[in-house]
Coordinates of C-alpha atoms and ligand atoms in Angstrom, one line a residue:
M1 CA -18.9 60.5 -30.8
I2 CA -16.7 58.5 -32.9
L3 CA -15.2 61.5 -34.4
L4 CA -14.7 62.7 -30.9
R5 CA -13.0 59.5 -30.2
V6 CA -10.8 59.8 -33.2
S7 CA -9.8 63.3 -32.3
L8 CA -9.4 62.3 -28.7
L9 CA -7.0 59.7 -30.0
L10 CA -5.1 62.5 -31.5
F11 CA -5.2 64.5 -28.3
A12 CA -4.3 61.5 -26.3
L13 CA -1.4 61.1 -28.5
L14 CA -0.5 64.6 -28.1
L15 CA -1.2 65.5 -24.6
S16 CA -0.8 62.4 -22.7
P17 CA 1.3 59.9 -24.6
V18 CA 4.1 60.6 -22.4
M19 CA 2.3 61.0 -19.3
R20 CA 3.3 59.4 -16.2
A21 CA 3.4 60.0 -12.6
E22 CA 5.3 59.5 -9.5
S23 CA 4.6 58.9 -6.0
Q24 CA 5.3 59.7 -2.5
S25 CA 7.6 60.3 0.3
A26 CA 10.3 57.7 0.8
G27 CA 10.9 57.7 4.5
A28 CA 14.6 58.4 4.7
D29 CA 15.5 55.2 6.5
V30 CA 19.0 55.3 7.8
A31 CA 20.1 51.7 7.9
H32 CA 21.7 50.1 10.8
P33 CA 25.2 48.6 10.4
A34 CA 23.5 45.3 10.8
S35 CA 21.3 45.8 7.8
L36 CA 24.3 47.1 5.8
A37 CA 25.9 43.7 6.5
S38 CA 22.9 42.0 5.1
V39 CA 23.0 44.1 1.9
A40 CA 23.0 41.7 -0.9
T41 CA 23.2 42.1 -4.6
G42 CA 22.3 39.7 -7.4
P43 CA 20.3 36.6 -6.7
A44 CA 20.3 37.0 -2.9
F45 CA 18.1 40.0 -3.2
D46 CA 14.5 38.7 -3.0
L47 CA 13.0 40.4 -6.0
K48 CA 9.5 39.1 -5.6
G49 CA 9.5 39.6 -1.9
A50 CA 10.6 43.2 -2.3
T51 CA 7.9 43.9 -4.9
D52 CA 5.2 42.2 -2.8
A53 CA 6.3 44.2 0.2
Y54 CA 5.8 47.4 -1.6
L55 CA 2.4 46.3 -3.0
A56 CA 1.3 45.2 0.5
T57 CA 1.7 48.8 1.8
V58 CA -1.5 49.7 0.0
P59 CA -4.5 49.4 2.4
P60 CA -7.0 46.7 1.2
D61 CA -9.9 49.1 0.9
K62 CA -7.9 51.5 -1.3
K63 CA -6.8 48.6 -3.5
V64 CA -10.5 47.4 -3.9
R65 CA -11.5 50.9 -4.9
S66 CA -8.7 51.4 -7.4
D67 CA -9.3 48.0 -8.9
A68 CA -13.1 48.8 -9.3
Y69 CA -12.3 52.2 -10.9
F70 CA -9.9 50.8 -13.4
E71 CA -11.9 47.7 -14.3
G72 CA -15.0 49.8 -14.7
G73 CA -12.9 51.7 -17.3
Y74 CA -12.7 48.5 -19.4
W75 CA -16.5 48.4 -19.7
L76 CA -16.7 52.1 -20.3
Q77 CA -14.5 51.8 -23.3
F78 CA -16.8 49.1 -24.6
W79 CA -20.0 51.1 -23.9
D80 CA -18.4 54.2 -25.4
F81 CA -17.7 52.3 -28.5
L82 CA -21.2 50.8 -28.8
F83 CA -23.0 54.0 -28.0
G84 CA -20.8 55.9 -30.5
A85 CA -21.6 53.3 -33.2
A86 CA -25.3 53.6 -32.4
V87 CA -25.3 57.3 -32.8
T88 CA -23.6 57.3 -36.2
I89 CA -25.9 54.6 -37.4
F90 CA -28.9 56.6 -36.2
L91 CA -27.6 59.7 -38.0
L92 CA -27.4 57.7 -41.3
Q93 CA -30.6 55.7 -40.9
S94 CA -32.8 58.6 -39.9
R95 CA -31.3 60.5 -42.9
L96 CA -30.5 63.3 -40.4
S97 CA -27.0 63.3 -41.9
A98 CA -28.3 63.6 -45.4
R99 CA -30.4 66.5 -44.4
M100 CA -27.6 68.2 -42.6
G101 CA -25.5 67.8 -45.8
D102 CA -28.4 69.4 -47.9
W103 CA -28.7 72.2 -45.5
A104 CA -24.9 72.9 -45.6
A105 CA -25.2 72.9 -49.5
R106 CA -27.9 75.6 -49.4
V107 CA -25.8 77.9 -47.1
S108 CA -22.7 77.9 -49.4
S109 CA -21.8 76.8 -52.8
W110 CA -18.2 76.3 -51.9
R111 CA -17.6 72.7 -50.9
G112 CA -14.9 73.5 -48.3
V113 CA -17.4 75.7 -46.4
Q114 CA -20.1 73.1 -46.8
D115 CA -17.8 70.5 -45.2
L116 CA -17.0 72.8 -42.3
I117 CA -20.7 73.6 -41.7
Y118 CA -21.6 70.0 -41.9
F119 CA -18.8 69.0 -39.5
I120 CA -19.9 71.7 -36.9
L121 CA -23.5 70.4 -37.1
F122 CA -22.3 66.8 -36.7
L123 CA -20.1 67.6 -33.8
L124 CA -22.8 69.6 -32.0
T125 CA -25.4 66.9 -32.6
V126 CA -23.2 64.0 -31.5
S127 CA -22.0 66.0 -28.4
M128 CA -25.6 66.7 -27.3
I129 CA -26.6 63.1 -27.6
Q130 CA -23.5 61.9 -25.7
F131 CA -23.7 64.6 -23.1
P132 CA -25.3 62.4 -20.3
L133 CA -22.6 59.7 -20.8
L134 CA -19.9 62.4 -20.8
V135 CA -21.2 63.8 -17.5
Y136 CA -21.3 60.3 -15.9
E137 CA -17.8 59.4 -17.2
G138 CA -16.0 62.6 -16.8
Y139 CA -17.7 64.2 -13.7
V140 CA -19.9 61.9 -11.6
R141 CA -17.7 58.9 -11.7
E142 CA -14.4 60.9 -11.2
H143 CA -15.9 62.5 -8.1
K144 CA -17.3 59.2 -6.8
Y145 CA -13.7 57.8 -6.8
G146 CA -12.3 60.9 -5.3
L147 CA -10.2 61.7 -8.3
A148 CA -11.8 65.0 -9.4
T149 CA -11.6 68.4 -7.6
Q150 CA -13.6 70.5 -10.0
A151 CA -17.1 71.8 -9.4
F152 CA -19.7 71.3 -12.2
G153 CA -19.6 74.8 -13.7
P154 CA -15.8 74.9 -14.3
W155 CA -15.9 71.3 -15.5
I156 CA -18.5 72.2 -18.1
G157 CA -16.4 75.2 -19.0
D158 CA -13.5 72.9 -19.8
Q159 CA -15.7 70.6 -21.8
L160 CA -16.8 73.6 -23.9
I161 CA -13.2 74.6 -24.5
G162 CA -12.4 71.1 -25.5
L163 CA -15.4 71.1 -27.9
A164 CA -14.2 74.3 -29.5
V165 CA -10.7 72.9 -29.9
T166 CA -12.2 69.8 -31.5
G167 CA -14.3 72.0 -33.8
V168 CA -11.3 74.0 -35.0
L169 CA -8.8 71.1 -35.4
G170 CA -11.5 68.6 -36.6
G171 CA -12.9 71.2 -39.0
I172 CA -9.5 71.7 -40.5
A173 CA -9.0 68.0 -40.7
V174 CA -12.4 67.4 -42.4
M175 CA -11.8 70.1 -44.9
V176 CA -8.4 68.9 -45.9
L177 CA -9.4 65.2 -46.1
Y178 CA -12.5 65.9 -48.2
W179 CA -10.4 68.0 -50.5
V180 CA -8.0 65.0 -50.8
V181 CA -10.9 62.6 -51.5
R182 CA -12.3 64.8 -54.2
R183 CA -9.0 65.7 -55.9
L184 CA -7.1 62.5 -55.7
G185 CA -9.7 59.9 -56.8
K186 CA -8.9 56.3 -56.3
N187 CA -5.7 56.7 -54.4
W188 CA -7.2 59.2 -52.0
W189 CA -6.7 56.9 -49.0
V190 CA -2.9 57.0 -49.3
W191 CA -2.8 60.8 -49.4
G192 CA -5.5 60.9 -46.8
A193 CA -3.2 58.9 -44.5
V194 CA -0.3 61.2 -45.3
A195 CA -2.5 64.3 -44.6
S196 CA -3.5 62.8 -41.3
I197 CA 0.1 62.3 -40.2
V198 CA 0.9 65.9 -41.1
L199 CA -2.2 67.1 -39.1
L200 CA -1.2 64.9 -36.2
A201 CA 2.4 66.2 -36.2
F202 CA 1.0 69.8 -36.4
T203 CA -1.2 69.2 -33.4
I204 CA 1.7 67.7 -31.4
L205 CA 3.7 70.7 -32.3
I206 CA 1.2 73.3 -31.2
A207 CA -0.4 71.5 -28.3
P208 CA 2.0 72.5 -25.5
V209 CA 2.0 76.1 -26.4
Y210 CA -1.5 76.7 -27.8
I211 CA -3.8 74.0 -26.5
A212 CA -2.7 72.9 -23.0
P213 CA -2.8 76.6 -21.7
L214 CA -6.5 76.8 -22.6
F215 CA -7.2 74.5 -19.7
N216 CA -4.5 75.1 -17.2
T217 CA -1.9 77.7 -16.1
F218 CA 1.7 76.9 -16.7
K219 CA 4.5 78.6 -14.9
K220 CA 8.2 78.1 -14.7
L221 CA 9.3 76.0 -11.7
E222 CA 11.4 78.4 -9.6
N223 CA 12.2 76.3 -6.5
P224 CA 15.9 75.6 -7.1
K225 CA 15.8 72.5 -4.8
I226 CA 13.4 70.8 -7.2
R227 CA 14.4 72.5 -10.4
D228 CA 18.2 72.3 -10.3
P229 CA 18.6 68.5 -10.0
I230 CA 16.0 68.2 -12.8
L231 CA 18.0 70.5 -15.1
S232 CA 21.2 68.7 -14.1
L233 CA 19.6 65.4 -15.1
A234 CA 18.5 66.9 -18.4
R235 CA 22.0 68.2 -19.2
A236 CA 23.5 64.9 -18.3
N237 CA 21.3 63.2 -20.8
G238 CA 21.8 65.7 -23.6
I239 CA 18.4 67.3 -23.3
P240 CA 18.4 70.9 -24.4
V241 CA 15.8 72.2 -22.0
T242 CA 16.5 75.2 -19.8
E243 CA 13.2 75.4 -18.0
V244 CA 10.8 73.0 -16.2
Y245 CA 7.2 73.9 -16.1
E246 CA 4.6 73.4 -13.3
V247 CA 0.9 73.1 -14.2
D248 CA -2.0 73.6 -11.8
A249 CA -3.5 70.2 -12.5
S250 CA -5.0 70.2 -9.0
K251 CA -7.6 72.5 -10.4
Q252 CA -9.2 69.5 -12.1
S253 CA -7.9 66.4 -10.4
T254 CA -6.0 64.7 -7.6
R255 CA -3.9 62.6 -9.9
V256 CA -0.2 62.7 -9.7
S257 CA 1.4 63.1 -13.1
A258 CA 4.1 64.6 -15.3
Y259 CA 4.8 64.6 -19.0
V260 CA 6.9 65.7 -21.8
S261 CA 5.2 67.1 -24.9
G262 CA 5.8 68.8 -28.2
F263 CA 8.5 68.3 -30.7
L264 CA 10.7 70.1 -33.2
G265 CA 11.5 72.7 -30.7
S266 CA 8.2 73.0 -28.7
E267 CA 9.4 70.3 -26.2
R268 CA 8.4 70.9 -22.6
I269 CA 8.9 69.0 -19.4
V270 CA 5.8 69.6 -17.2
L271 CA 5.3 68.5 -13.7
N272 CA 1.8 68.7 -12.2
D273 CA 1.3 70.4 -8.8
N274 CA -0.1 67.2 -7.3
L275 CA 3.3 65.6 -8.0
L276 CA 5.1 68.5 -6.4
N277 CA 2.9 68.5 -3.4
R278 CA 2.7 64.8 -2.7
C279 CA 6.1 63.5 -3.7
T280 CA 9.6 63.7 -2.3
P281 CA 12.5 65.0 -4.3
E282 CA 13.7 61.4 -4.9
E283 CA 10.3 60.5 -6.3
I284 CA 10.2 63.6 -8.5
Q285 CA 13.6 62.7 -9.8
S286 CA 12.5 59.2 -10.7
V287 CA 9.5 60.6 -12.6
M288 CA 11.8 63.1 -14.4
G289 CA 14.2 60.4 -15.4
H290 CA 11.3 58.6 -16.9
E291 CA 10.0 61.6 -18.8
M292 CA 13.5 62.3 -20.1
G293 CA 13.6 58.7 -21.3
H294 CA 10.7 59.5 -23.6
Y295 CA 12.7 62.4 -25.0
V296 CA 16.0 60.6 -25.4
L297 CA 14.4 57.6 -27.0
H298 CA 12.5 59.7 -29.5
H299 CA 9.1 58.3 -28.5
V300 CA 7.2 61.2 -30.1
Y301 CA 8.8 60.6 -33.5
K302 CA 8.3 56.9 -33.2
D303 CA 4.6 57.5 -32.3
V304 CA 4.2 59.6 -35.5
L305 CA 5.7 56.8 -37.5
F306 CA 3.7 54.1 -35.8
Y307 CA 0.4 56.0 -36.2
G308 CA 1.5 56.8 -39.8
V309 CA 1.4 53.1 -40.6
L310 CA -1.9 52.6 -38.7
F311 CA -3.5 55.5 -40.5
L312 CA -2.4 54.0 -43.8
V313 CA -4.0 50.6 -43.0
G314 CA -7.0 52.4 -41.4
F315 CA -7.6 54.5 -44.5
A316 CA -7.3 51.5 -46.8
F317 CA -10.0 49.8 -44.6
L318 CA -12.0 53.0 -44.6
N319 CA -11.9 53.2 -48.4
W320 CA -13.0 49.6 -48.8
G321 CA -15.6 49.8 -46.1
M322 CA -17.2 53.0 -47.4
H323 CA -17.6 51.7 -50.9
W324 CA -19.0 48.5 -49.6
A325 CA -21.5 50.1 -47.2
L326 CA -22.6 52.9 -49.5
A327 CA -23.3 50.3 -52.3
R328 CA -25.5 48.4 -49.8
W329 CA -27.3 51.1 -47.8
G330 CA -26.6 54.3 -49.7
D331 CA -30.2 54.6 -51.0
R332 CA -31.7 54.2 -47.6
W333 CA -29.3 56.8 -46.1
G334 CA -29.6 59.2 -49.0
V335 CA -25.8 59.2 -49.3
H336 CA -24.2 57.7 -52.3
E337 CA -20.6 58.9 -52.8
I338 CA -17.7 58.8 -50.5
T339 CA -17.0 62.4 -51.6
D340 CA -20.3 63.5 -50.0
V341 CA -19.6 64.9 -46.5
A342 CA -22.9 63.5 -45.3
A343 CA -21.1 60.1 -45.3
L344 CA -18.9 61.4 -42.5
P345 CA -20.8 59.4 -39.8
L346 CA -20.0 56.2 -41.7
A347 CA -16.3 57.2 -41.9
A348 CA -16.3 57.8 -38.2
L349 CA -18.0 54.5 -37.5
L350 CA -15.5 52.6 -39.6
L351 CA -12.5 54.3 -38.0
S352 CA -13.9 53.7 -34.6
I353 CA -14.3 50.0 -35.3
F354 CA -10.7 49.9 -36.6
F355 CA -9.2 51.6 -33.6
F356 CA -11.4 49.7 -31.2
V357 CA -10.2 46.4 -32.5
L358 CA -6.6 47.6 -32.3
I359 CA -6.8 48.7 -28.7
P360 CA -4.6 45.9 -27.5
L361 CA -2.0 46.8 -30.1
T362 CA -2.0 50.5 -29.5
N363 CA -2.0 50.0 -25.8
S364 CA 0.9 47.5 -26.1
W365 CA 2.8 50.0 -28.3
T366 CA 2.4 52.8 -25.7
R367 CA 3.0 50.5 -22.7
T368 CA 6.2 49.2 -24.3
Q369 CA 7.5 52.8 -24.7
E370 CA 6.5 53.5 -21.1
Y371 CA 8.5 50.5 -19.9
E372 CA 11.5 51.7 -21.9
A373 CA 11.2 55.1 -20.3
D374 CA 11.0 53.4 -16.9
I375 CA 14.3 51.6 -17.5
F376 CA 15.9 54.7 -18.8
G377 CA 14.6 56.6 -15.8
L378 CA 16.1 54.1 -13.4
N379 CA 19.5 54.3 -15.0
A380 CA 19.4 58.1 -15.2
A381 CA 17.8 59.0 -11.9
R382 CA 19.0 56.1 -9.8
Q383 CA 15.9 56.2 -7.5
P384 CA 14.5 52.7 -7.5
D385 CA 12.6 53.3 -4.2
G386 CA 11.4 56.6 -5.4
E387 CA 10.1 54.9 -8.5
A388 CA 8.3 52.2 -6.5
L389 CA 6.7 54.8 -4.3
V390 CA 5.4 56.8 -7.2
D391 CA 4.2 53.6 -8.8
L392 CA 2.0 53.0 -5.7
K393 CA 0.6 56.6 -6.0
L394 CA -0.3 55.9 -9.6
G395 CA -2.3 53.0 -8.1
D396 CA -4.8 55.6 -7.1
Y397 CA -6.2 55.3 -10.5
R398 CA -4.6 52.3 -12.1
K399 CA -5.1 48.7 -10.9
L400 CA -1.8 47.7 -9.3
D401 CA -1.6 44.0 -9.8
P402 CA -3.5 42.7 -12.9
S403 CA -3.1 39.4 -14.7
P404 CA -0.6 39.5 -17.6
I405 CA -3.4 39.1 -20.3
E406 CA -5.3 41.9 -18.7
E407 CA -2.2 44.1 -18.7
M408 CA -1.6 43.4 -22.4
I409 CA -5.1 44.3 -23.5
F410 CA -6.0 47.2 -21.3
Y411 CA -2.9 48.9 -20.0
D412 CA -1.3 51.8 -21.8
H413 CA 1.3 52.0 -19.0
P414 CA 2.9 49.0 -17.2
S415 CA 1.0 48.0 -14.1
G416 CA 2.4 48.9 -10.6
R417 CA 3.6 45.3 -10.2
T418 CA 5.6 45.4 -13.5
R419 CA 7.1 48.7 -12.7
I420 CA 8.0 48.0 -9.1
T421 CA 9.5 44.6 -10.2
A422 CA 11.7 46.5 -12.7
A423 CA 12.7 49.0 -10.0
M424 CA 13.6 46.3 -7.5
R425 CA 15.5 44.4 -10.1
W426 CA 17.5 47.5 -10.9
K427 CA 18.1 48.1 -7.2
A428 CA 19.2 44.5 -6.6
E429 CA 22.0 44.9 -9.2
N430 CA 23.0 48.4 -8.2
M431 CA 23.2 48.4 -4.5
S432 CA 26.8 49.6 -4.7
V433 CA 25.8 52.9 -6.4
L434 CA 23.0 53.8 -4.0
P435 CA 23.6 56.1 -1.1
P436 CA 25.1 54.4 2.0
G437 CA 22.4 53.2 4.3
T438 CA 20.1 52.1 1.6
K439 CA 18.5 48.8 2.6
A440 CA 18.2 45.9 0.3
G441 CA 14.7 44.8 -0.5
G442 CA 11.4 46.6 -0.4
P443 CA 10.0 49.6 1.5
Q444 CA 12.8 51.5 3.3
Ligands
LIG1 ZN1 5.7 57.9 -19.7

């Protein structure tokens, strides 16, 4: 499970880092001359009042439900971590891992093939043990909160595709890393970190074109009313895209979202159909401004650098932890060398501990980038009310108004309150560039 978590971390990095959504129809409220007279900029604009007014438009029962969903997610992260740790310890203690290693060694004399066979056995075993938790988390709970649209059969189909992708990419990673461990001796962890960055970059590169289409259908957005303003916004910001893609996300979920993915030429701007169906053009533009912010601010490249540093520290910890644990418990586990692929559960356990402890850091890294993209988007798209309305729609699945500490630890995107505050602050200072008739303050 841990390995799954680690590879999920990779995928999260690839597929969703830059994910973000937008919300709903801003009622085109034509202001009366009287309210124009009251238009204020600067300090006279009641920033908190405007933000509160937006937040107050969410019905209380909806807020309770969304809070429960999101807070439940905190605990799920914790249970996932504990359960994953228990599974890896079980594999070692029961010597099941050692036996799987022996079996792989009987099948082939080439170590690369042994590593691959071991990894596939490991992945299948762990996936089977974790299956009930996966069903609860990914299917039962999502339906309970009205976020999922998929029947059980197609859902299982997607899980199997995900498992196959993990098998291929994880198999390559395991073969490369064990080659590095055996060839490079004491300093393997430095080169292991370097190899991991390269693998991560490779996955980011191929994800939009080869992985994402395994789950969904992508088509070019043809509606000129939606597409043309987006392409104009892209040109204005020096982004060399000529197409915008639409993905049939409603196949799986009701969530509104959009993302930019890929790099080194595989960049794509993708809107999901929930966004297109539930949002006004103003809201869509605010989302697109945000996504373009990720692009212009080079967030994918910065992610690769950031995770490069984390991998280096993580592999140093891994190297130390594996030697320490194998010296202590190697006899009981029947695994003695870090070059033995049967020690993989231990590696997975150590890396999962490392990344679990760093959740506040990695969340804060991502959340900071998301906030930067919000600010970029406000300046580029000039849709503060569209932004606020989308932020409320994201409240379907993200608690809107957390405490600052809670936001720092658990949020990989800014909370609704933080985002709407930023939008209203921008609006307060830019009333003069907004269309005539825009009212100062909160909901239009
Ligand atoms: Zn984003």
